[in-house]
Structures are given as structure tokens and as C-alpha cells.
PDB file of C-alpha atoms in Angstrom:
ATOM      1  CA  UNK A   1       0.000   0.000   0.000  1.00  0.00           C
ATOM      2  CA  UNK A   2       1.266   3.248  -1.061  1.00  0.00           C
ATOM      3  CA  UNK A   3      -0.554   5.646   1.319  1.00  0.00           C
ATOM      4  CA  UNK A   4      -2.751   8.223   0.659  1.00  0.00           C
ATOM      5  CA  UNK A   5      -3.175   8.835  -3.367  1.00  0.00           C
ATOM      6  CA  UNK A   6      -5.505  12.427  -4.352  1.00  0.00           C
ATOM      7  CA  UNK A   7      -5.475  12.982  -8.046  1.00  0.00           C
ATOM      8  CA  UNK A   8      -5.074  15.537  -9.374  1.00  0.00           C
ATOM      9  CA  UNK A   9      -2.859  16.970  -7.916  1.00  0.00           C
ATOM     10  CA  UNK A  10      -2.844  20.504  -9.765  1.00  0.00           C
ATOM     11  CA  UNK A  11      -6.055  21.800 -11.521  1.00  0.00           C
ATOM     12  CA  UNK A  12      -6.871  25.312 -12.875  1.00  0.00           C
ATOM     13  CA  UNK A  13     -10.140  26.024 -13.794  1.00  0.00           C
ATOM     14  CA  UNK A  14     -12.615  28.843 -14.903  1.00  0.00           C
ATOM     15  CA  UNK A  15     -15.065  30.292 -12.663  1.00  0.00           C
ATOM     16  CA  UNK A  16     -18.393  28.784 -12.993  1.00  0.00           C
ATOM     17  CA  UNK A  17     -16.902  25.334 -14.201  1.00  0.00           C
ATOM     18  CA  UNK A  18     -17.662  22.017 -11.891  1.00  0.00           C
ATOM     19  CA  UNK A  19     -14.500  20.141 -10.900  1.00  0.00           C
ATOM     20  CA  UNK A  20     -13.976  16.622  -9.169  1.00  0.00           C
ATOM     21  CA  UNK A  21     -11.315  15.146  -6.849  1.00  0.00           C
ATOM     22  CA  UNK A  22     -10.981  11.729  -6.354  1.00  0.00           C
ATOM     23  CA  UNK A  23      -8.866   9.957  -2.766  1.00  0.00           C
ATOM     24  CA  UNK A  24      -8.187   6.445  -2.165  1.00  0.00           C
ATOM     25  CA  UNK A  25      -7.277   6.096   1.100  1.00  0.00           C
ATOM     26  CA  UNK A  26      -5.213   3.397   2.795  1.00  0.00           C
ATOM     27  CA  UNK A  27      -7.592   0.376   2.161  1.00  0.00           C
ATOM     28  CA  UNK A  28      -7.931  -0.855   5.682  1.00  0.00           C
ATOM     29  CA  UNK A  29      -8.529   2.574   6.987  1.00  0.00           C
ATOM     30  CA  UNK A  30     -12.573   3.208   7.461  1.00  0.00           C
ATOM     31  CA  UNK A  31     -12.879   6.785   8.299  1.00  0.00           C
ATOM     32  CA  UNK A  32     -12.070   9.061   5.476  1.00  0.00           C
ATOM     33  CA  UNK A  33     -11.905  12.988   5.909  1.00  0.00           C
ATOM     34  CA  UNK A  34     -11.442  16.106   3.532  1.00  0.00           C
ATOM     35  CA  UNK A  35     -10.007  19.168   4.601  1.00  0.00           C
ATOM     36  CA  UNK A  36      -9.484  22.341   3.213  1.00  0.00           C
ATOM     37  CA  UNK A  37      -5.861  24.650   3.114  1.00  0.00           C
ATOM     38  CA  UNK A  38      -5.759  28.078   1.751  1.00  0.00           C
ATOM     39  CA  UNK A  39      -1.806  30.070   2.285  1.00  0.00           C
ATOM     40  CA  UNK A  40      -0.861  30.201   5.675  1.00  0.00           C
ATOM     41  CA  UNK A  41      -3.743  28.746   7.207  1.00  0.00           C
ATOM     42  CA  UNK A  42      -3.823  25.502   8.867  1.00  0.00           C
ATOM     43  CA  UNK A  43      -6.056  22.787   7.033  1.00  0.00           C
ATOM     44  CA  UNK A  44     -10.009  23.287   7.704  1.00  0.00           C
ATOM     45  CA  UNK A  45     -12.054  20.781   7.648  1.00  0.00           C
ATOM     46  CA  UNK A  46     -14.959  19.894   5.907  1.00  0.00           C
ATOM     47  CA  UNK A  47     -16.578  16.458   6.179  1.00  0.00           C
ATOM     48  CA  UNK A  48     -15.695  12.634   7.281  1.00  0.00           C
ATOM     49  CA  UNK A  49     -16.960   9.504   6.300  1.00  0.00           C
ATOM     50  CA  UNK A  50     -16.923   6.363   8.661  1.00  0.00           C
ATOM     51  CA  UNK A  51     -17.271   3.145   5.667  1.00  0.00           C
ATOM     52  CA  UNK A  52     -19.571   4.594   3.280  1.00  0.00           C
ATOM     53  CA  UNK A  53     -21.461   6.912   5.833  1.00  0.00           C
ATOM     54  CA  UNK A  54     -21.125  10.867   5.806  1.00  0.00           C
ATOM     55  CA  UNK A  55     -21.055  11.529   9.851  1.00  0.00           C
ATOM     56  CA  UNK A  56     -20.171  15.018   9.653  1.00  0.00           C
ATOM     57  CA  UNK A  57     -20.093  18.060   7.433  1.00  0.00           C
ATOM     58  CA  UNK A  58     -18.543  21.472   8.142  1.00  0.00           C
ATOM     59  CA  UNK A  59     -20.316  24.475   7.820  1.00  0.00           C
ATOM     60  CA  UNK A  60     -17.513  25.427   5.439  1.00  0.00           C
ATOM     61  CA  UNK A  61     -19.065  22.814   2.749  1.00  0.00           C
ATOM     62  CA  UNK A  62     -21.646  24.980   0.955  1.00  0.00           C
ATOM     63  CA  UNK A  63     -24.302  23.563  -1.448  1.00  0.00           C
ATOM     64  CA  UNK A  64     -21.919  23.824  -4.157  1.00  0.00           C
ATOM     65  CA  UNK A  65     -19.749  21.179  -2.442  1.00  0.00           C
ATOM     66  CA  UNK A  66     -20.653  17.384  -2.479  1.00  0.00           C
ATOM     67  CA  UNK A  67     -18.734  15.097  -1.177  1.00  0.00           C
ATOM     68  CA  UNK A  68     -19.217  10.912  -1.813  1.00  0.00           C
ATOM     69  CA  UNK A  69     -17.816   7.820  -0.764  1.00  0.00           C
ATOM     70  CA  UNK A  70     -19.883   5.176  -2.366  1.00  0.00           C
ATOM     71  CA  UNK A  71     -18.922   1.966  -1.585  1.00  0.00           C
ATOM     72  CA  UNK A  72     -17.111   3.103   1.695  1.00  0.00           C
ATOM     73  CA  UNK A  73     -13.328   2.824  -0.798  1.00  0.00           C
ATOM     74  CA  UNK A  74     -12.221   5.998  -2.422  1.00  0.00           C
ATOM     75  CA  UNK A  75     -14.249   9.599  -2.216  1.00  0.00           C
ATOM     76  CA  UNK A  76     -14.694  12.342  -4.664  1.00  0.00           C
ATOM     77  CA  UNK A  77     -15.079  15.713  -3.391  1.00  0.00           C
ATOM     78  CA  UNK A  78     -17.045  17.463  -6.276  1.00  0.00           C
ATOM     79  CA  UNK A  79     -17.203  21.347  -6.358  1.00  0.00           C
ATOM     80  CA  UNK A  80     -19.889  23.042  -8.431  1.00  0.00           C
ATOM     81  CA  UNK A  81     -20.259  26.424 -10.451  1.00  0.00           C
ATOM     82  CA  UNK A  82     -16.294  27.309  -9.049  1.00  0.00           C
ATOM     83  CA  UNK A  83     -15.482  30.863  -7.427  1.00  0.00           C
ATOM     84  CA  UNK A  84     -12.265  32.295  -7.400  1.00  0.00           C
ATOM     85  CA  UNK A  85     -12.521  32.092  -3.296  1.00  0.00           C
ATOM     86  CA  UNK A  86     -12.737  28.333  -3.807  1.00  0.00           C
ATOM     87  CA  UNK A  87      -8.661  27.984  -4.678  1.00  0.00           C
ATOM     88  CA  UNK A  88      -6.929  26.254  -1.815  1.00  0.00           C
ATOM     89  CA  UNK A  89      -5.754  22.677  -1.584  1.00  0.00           C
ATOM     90  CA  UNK A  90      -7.966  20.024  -0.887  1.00  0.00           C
ATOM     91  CA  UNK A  91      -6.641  17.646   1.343  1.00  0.00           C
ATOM     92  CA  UNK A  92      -7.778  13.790   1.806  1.00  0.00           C
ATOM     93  CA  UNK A  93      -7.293  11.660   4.677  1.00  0.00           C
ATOM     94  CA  UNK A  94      -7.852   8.143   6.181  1.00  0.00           C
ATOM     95  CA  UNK A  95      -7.320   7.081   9.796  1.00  0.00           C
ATOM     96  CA  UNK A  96      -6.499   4.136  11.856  1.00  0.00           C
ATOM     97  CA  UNK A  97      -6.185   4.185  15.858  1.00  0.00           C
ATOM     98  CA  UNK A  98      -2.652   3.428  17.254  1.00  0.00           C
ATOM     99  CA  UNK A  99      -2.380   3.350  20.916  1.00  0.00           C
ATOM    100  CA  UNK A 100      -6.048   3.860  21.440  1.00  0.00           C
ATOM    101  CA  UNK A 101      -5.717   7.202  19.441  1.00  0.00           C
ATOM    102  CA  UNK A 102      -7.244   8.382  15.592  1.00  0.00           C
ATOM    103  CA  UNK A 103      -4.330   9.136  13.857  1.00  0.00           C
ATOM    104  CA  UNK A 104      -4.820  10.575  10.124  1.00  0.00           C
ATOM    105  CA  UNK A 105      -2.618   9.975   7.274  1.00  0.00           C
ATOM    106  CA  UNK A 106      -2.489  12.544   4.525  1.00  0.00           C
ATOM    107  CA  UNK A 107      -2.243  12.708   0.626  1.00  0.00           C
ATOM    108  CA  UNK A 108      -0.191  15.254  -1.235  1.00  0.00           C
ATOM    109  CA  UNK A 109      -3.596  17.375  -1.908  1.00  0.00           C
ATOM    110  CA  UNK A 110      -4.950  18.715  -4.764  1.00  0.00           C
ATOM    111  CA  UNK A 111      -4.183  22.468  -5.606  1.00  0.00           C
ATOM    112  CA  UNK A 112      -7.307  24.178  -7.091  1.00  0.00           C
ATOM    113  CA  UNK A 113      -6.929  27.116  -8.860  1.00  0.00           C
ATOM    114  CA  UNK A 114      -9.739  29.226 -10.026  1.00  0.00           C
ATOM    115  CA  UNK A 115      -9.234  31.932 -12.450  1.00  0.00           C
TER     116      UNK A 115
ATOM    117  CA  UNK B   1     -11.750  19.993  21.991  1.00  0.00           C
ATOM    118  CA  UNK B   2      -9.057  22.306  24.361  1.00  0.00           C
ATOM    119  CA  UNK B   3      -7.697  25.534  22.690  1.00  0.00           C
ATOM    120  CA  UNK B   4      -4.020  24.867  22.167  1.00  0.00           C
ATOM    121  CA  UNK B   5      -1.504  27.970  21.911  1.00  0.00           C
ATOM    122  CA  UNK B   6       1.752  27.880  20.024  1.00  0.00           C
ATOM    123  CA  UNK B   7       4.805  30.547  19.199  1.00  0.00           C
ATOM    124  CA  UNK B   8       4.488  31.731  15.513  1.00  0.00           C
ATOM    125  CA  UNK B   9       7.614  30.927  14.828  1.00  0.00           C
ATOM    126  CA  UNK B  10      11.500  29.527  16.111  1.00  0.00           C
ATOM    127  CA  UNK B  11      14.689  28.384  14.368  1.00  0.00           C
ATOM    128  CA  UNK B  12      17.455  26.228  15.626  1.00  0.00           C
ATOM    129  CA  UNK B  13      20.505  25.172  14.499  1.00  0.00           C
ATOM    130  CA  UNK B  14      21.141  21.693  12.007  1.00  0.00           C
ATOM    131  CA  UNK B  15      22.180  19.245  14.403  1.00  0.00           C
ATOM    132  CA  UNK B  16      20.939  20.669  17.651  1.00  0.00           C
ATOM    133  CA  UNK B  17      17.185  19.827  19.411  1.00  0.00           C
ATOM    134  CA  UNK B  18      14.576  21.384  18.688  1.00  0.00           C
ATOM    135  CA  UNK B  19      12.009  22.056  21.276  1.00  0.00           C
ATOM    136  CA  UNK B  20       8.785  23.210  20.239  1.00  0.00           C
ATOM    137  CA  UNK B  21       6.368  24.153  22.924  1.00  0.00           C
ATOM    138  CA  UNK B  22       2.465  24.151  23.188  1.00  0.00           C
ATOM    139  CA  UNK B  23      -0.068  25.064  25.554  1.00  0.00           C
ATOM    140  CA  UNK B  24      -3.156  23.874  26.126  1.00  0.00           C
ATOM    141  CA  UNK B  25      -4.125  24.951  29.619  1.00  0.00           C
ATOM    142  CA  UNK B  26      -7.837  23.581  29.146  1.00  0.00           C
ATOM    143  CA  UNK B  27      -6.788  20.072  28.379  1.00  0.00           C
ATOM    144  CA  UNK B  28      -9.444  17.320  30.164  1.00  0.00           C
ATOM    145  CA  UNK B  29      -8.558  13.798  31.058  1.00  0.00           C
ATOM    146  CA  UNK B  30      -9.759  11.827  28.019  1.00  0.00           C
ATOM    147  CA  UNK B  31      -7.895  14.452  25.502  1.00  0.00           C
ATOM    148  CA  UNK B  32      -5.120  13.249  23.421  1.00  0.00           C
ATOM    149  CA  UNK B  33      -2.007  15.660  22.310  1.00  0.00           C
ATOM    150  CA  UNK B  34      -1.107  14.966  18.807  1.00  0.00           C
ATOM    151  CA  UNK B  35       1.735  16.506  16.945  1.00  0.00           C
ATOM    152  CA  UNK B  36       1.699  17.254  13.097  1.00  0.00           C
ATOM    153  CA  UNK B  37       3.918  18.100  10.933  1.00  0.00           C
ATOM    154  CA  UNK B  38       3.445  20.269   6.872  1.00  0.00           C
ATOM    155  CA  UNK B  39       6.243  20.714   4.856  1.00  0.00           C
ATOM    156  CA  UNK B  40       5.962  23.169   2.129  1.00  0.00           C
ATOM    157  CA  UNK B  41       3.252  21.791  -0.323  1.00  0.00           C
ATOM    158  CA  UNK B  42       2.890  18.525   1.159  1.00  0.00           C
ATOM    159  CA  UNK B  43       0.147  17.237   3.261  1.00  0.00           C
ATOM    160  CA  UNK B  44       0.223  16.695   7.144  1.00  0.00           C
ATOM    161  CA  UNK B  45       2.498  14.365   8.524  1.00  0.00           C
ATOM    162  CA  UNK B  46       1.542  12.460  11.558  1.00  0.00           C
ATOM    163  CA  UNK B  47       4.732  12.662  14.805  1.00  0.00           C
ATOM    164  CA  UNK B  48       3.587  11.137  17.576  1.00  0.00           C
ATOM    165  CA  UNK B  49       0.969  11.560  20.402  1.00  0.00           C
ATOM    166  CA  UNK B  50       0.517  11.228  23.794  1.00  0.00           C
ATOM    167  CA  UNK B  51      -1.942  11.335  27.054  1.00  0.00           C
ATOM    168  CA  UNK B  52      -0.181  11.438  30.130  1.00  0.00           C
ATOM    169  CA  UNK B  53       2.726   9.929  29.908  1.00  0.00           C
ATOM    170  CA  UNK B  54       6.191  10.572  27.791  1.00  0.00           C
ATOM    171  CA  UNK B  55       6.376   9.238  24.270  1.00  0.00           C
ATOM    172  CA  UNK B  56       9.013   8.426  22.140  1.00  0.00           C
ATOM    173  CA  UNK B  57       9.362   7.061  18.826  1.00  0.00           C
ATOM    174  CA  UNK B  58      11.798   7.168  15.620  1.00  0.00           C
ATOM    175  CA  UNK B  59      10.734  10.915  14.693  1.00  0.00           C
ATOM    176  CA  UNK B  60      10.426  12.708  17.848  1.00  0.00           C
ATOM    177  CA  UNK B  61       9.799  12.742  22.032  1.00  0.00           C
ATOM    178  CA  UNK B  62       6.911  14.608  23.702  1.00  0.00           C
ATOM    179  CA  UNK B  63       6.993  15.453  26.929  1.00  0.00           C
ATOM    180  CA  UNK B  64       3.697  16.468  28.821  1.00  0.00           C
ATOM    181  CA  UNK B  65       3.705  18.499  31.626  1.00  0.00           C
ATOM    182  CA  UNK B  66       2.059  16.319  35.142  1.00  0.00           C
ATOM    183  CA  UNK B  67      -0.712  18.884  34.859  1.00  0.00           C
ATOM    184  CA  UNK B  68      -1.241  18.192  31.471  1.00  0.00           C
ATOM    185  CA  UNK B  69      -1.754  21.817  30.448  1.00  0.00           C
ATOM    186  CA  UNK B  70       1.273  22.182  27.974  1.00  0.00           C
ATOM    187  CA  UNK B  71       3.918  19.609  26.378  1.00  0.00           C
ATOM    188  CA  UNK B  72       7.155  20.368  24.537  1.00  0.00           C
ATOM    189  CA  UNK B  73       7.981  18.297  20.875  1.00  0.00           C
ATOM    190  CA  UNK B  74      11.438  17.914  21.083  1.00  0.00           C
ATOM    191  CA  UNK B  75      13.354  16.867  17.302  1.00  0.00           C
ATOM    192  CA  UNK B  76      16.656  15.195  19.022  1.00  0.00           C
ATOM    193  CA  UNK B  77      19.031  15.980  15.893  1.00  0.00           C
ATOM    194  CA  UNK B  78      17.183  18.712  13.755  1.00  0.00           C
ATOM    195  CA  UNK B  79      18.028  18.391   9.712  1.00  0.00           C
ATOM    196  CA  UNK B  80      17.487  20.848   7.333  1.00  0.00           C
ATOM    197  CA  UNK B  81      14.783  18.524   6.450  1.00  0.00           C
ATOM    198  CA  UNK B  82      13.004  19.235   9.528  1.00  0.00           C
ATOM    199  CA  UNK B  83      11.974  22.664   8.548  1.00  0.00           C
ATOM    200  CA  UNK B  84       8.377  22.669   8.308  1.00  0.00           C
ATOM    201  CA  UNK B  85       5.105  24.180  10.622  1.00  0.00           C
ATOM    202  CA  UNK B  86       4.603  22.168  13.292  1.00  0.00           C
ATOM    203  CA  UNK B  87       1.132  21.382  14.272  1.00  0.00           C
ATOM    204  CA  UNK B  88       0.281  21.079  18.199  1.00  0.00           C
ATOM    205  CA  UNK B  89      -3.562  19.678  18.589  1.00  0.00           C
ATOM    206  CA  UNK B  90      -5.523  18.588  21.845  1.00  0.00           C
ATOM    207  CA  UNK B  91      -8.475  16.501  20.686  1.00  0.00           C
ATOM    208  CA  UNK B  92     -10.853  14.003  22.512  1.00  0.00           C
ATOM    209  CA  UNK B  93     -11.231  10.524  20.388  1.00  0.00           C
ATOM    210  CA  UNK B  94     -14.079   9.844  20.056  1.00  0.00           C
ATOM    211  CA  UNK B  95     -17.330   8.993  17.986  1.00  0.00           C
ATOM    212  CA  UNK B  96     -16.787  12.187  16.521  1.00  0.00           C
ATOM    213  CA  UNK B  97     -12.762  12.154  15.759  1.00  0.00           C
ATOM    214  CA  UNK B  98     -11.457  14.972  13.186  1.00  0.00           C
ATOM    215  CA  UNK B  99      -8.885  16.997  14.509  1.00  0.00           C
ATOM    216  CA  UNK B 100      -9.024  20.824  14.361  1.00  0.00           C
ATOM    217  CA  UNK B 101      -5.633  22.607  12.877  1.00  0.00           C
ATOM    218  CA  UNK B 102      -4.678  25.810  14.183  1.00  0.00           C
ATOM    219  CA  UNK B 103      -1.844  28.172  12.197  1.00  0.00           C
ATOM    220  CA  UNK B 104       0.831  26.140  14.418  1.00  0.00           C
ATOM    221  CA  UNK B 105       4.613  26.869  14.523  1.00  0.00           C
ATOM    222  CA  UNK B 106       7.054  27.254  12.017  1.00  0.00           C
ATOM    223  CA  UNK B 107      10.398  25.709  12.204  1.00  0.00           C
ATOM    224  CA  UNK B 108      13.314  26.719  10.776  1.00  0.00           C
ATOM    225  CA  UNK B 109      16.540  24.660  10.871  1.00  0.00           C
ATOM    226  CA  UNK B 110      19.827  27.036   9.669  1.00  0.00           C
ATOM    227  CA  UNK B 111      22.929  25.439   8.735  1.00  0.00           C
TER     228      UNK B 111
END
């Protein structure tokens, strides 16, 4: 197992365009997560899946976001009708406890740029 | 989850330790500390974590105060490598189990 893979990695997009970001997480991990990292800000989050169930969502995740994880594997984080304010990168997680603790493990992210 | 507080910002010298403090004064029983790490345009890297006692592993020590109400990450050997904003966070694990980031602390290791 490789870790956490996000892909892209790098997308630019228009304004008003939809865009999609797939994670597969590390495939015995069950809780998935999505966060949120614009410059010099710590990441934010916005929602976590336990299997194939959405537990939480951040007030951060408007109506334009969506977020899936359909057969409790890999997610896709889709963004609709873009806004420049939208740019950040999106980070993916998956988690496993060690020592009675939820520890995450990270992808690389995927940049979004809006123009 | 407990409000941690770290420095903006320290250096240290390649080779020394670096010792990067938090608080987190509000800290109750069942909270873990976790320590993450974010070099440039990579994702969080999970360092270690601890509840009341000392913790050591290959990356790092953390030492928690008897109170409980701050701990110190302490990089034995610090590389140039190391450079990178360190991420103190106090969270309860639970049902509910995300961890909230604040801006943490940014390392820098000189030559």
C-alpha cells in the first residue's frame, strides 16, 4: 500500500466550471476525511466519512460542495459552479487508531486554482 | 476539543534539538495531544501523540507536563529537512474524531 493517493494533484479552472477530486485512502482505513488549506492557514475541515457513511459536514461545505464515498473505498469531493474564493488545496485523509488514538494519514492534496 | 496555543515561529541550528512548545491549559482527562507536521506543499504528517505519559518514537519525544496543560515536541538531531510548521492539537477521540488545525509553529533549521 502506497498511502494516501488524491489525483489531481494541480487543476486550474474557470469560474463557474464544476471540478472533481478523487482519494483512495489506505484500504484498511474506514474513516475518510477532507479538509481544506488556503496560504498560511492551517487545514479546515470539511466532512468525514466512517465506511460509506457521511457523519459530519462542516459548515464550510456549501451547497456547491458534495462530497461521496460510495462503496465506503475511495471519495470524490465534487465542487460546483467554481469561485475564485474556492482555490486552496484540498486535502484527503484516512485514519487508523494506534495506541487507542485516531491518527490521520495525509495525501499530497490537490491544488485548485480558479481563475 | 481544548484551545491549544503555540509561538508563531523559532529556528534552531542543524544538528541541535529542537524544542517546540504548546499550551493547552484547558486540556481534560480523556484528551489526546497529537503533533503534526506540513512541509511546504505537502500534506500533514503524523509525529507522535501522547496522554499522560512521555512518548518516544523514531521521529520525535513529547513530553507532557504532570498537569497536562502544555507539552514540549522535542526533534533530538534537527536536519534541514526538519523545517516545516509544526502542528500542536488537543483533541478528545471519540465517535466524533477529526482533529481541528490551528496556524501552528514554524520551524526553521539554519545550517
Amino acid at each position: 500500500d502506497t498511502g494516501v493517493s488524491q489525483d489531481p494533484r494541480h487543476k486550474i479552472t474557470k469560474r463557474g466550471q464544476n471540478v472533481t477530486f478523487r482519494c483512495d485512502p489506505i484500504s484498511e482505513h474506514n474513516r475518510l476525511y477532507w479538509y481544506r488549506q488556503t496560504l498560511g492557514q492551517g487545514p479546515e475541515f470539511l466532512t468525514y466519512f466512517q465506511n460509506e457513511a457521511q457523519l459530519e459536514k462542516s459548515r464550510l461545505l456549501s451547497d456547491r460542495f458534495s462530497a461521496e464515498r460510495p462503496k465506503g473505498s475511495f471519495s470524490t469531493l465534487e465542487i460546483q459552479r467554481t469561485e475564485q474564493g474556492d482555490s486552496a488545496m484540498y486535502l484527503c485523509a484516512s485514519s487508523q487508531r494506534v495506541s487507542g488514538a485516531n491518527v490521520l494519514t495525509f495525501g499530497a492534496g490537490s491544488r485548485l486554482t480558479v481563475l | 476539543d481544548a484551545k491549544t496555543t503555540q509561538p508563531t515561529s523559532m529556528d534552531c541550528a542543524e544538528g541541535r534539538a529542537a524544542n517546540l512548545p504548546c499550551n493547552h491549559s484547558t486540556i481534560s482527562g480523556n484528551e489526546y495531544v497529537y503533533w503534526y507536521r506540513q512541509i511546504h506543499s505537502q500534506g500533514p504528517q503524523y509525529i507522535i501523540h501522547g496522554l499522560k505519559n512521555n512518548e518516544t518514537n523514531e521521529m520525535a519525544s513529547l513530553i507532557i507536563t504532570e498537569d497536562r496543560k502544555s507539552s514540549t515536541l522535542i526533534l533530538p538531531h534537527a536536519t534541514l529537512r526538519d523545517t516545516a510548521v509544526y502542528y500542536c492539537i488537543v483533541r478528545y477521540t471519540g465517535a466524533n474524531s477529526k482533529l481541528t488545525f490551528g496556524k501552528g509553529i514554524t520551524l526553521s533549521v539554519r545550517p
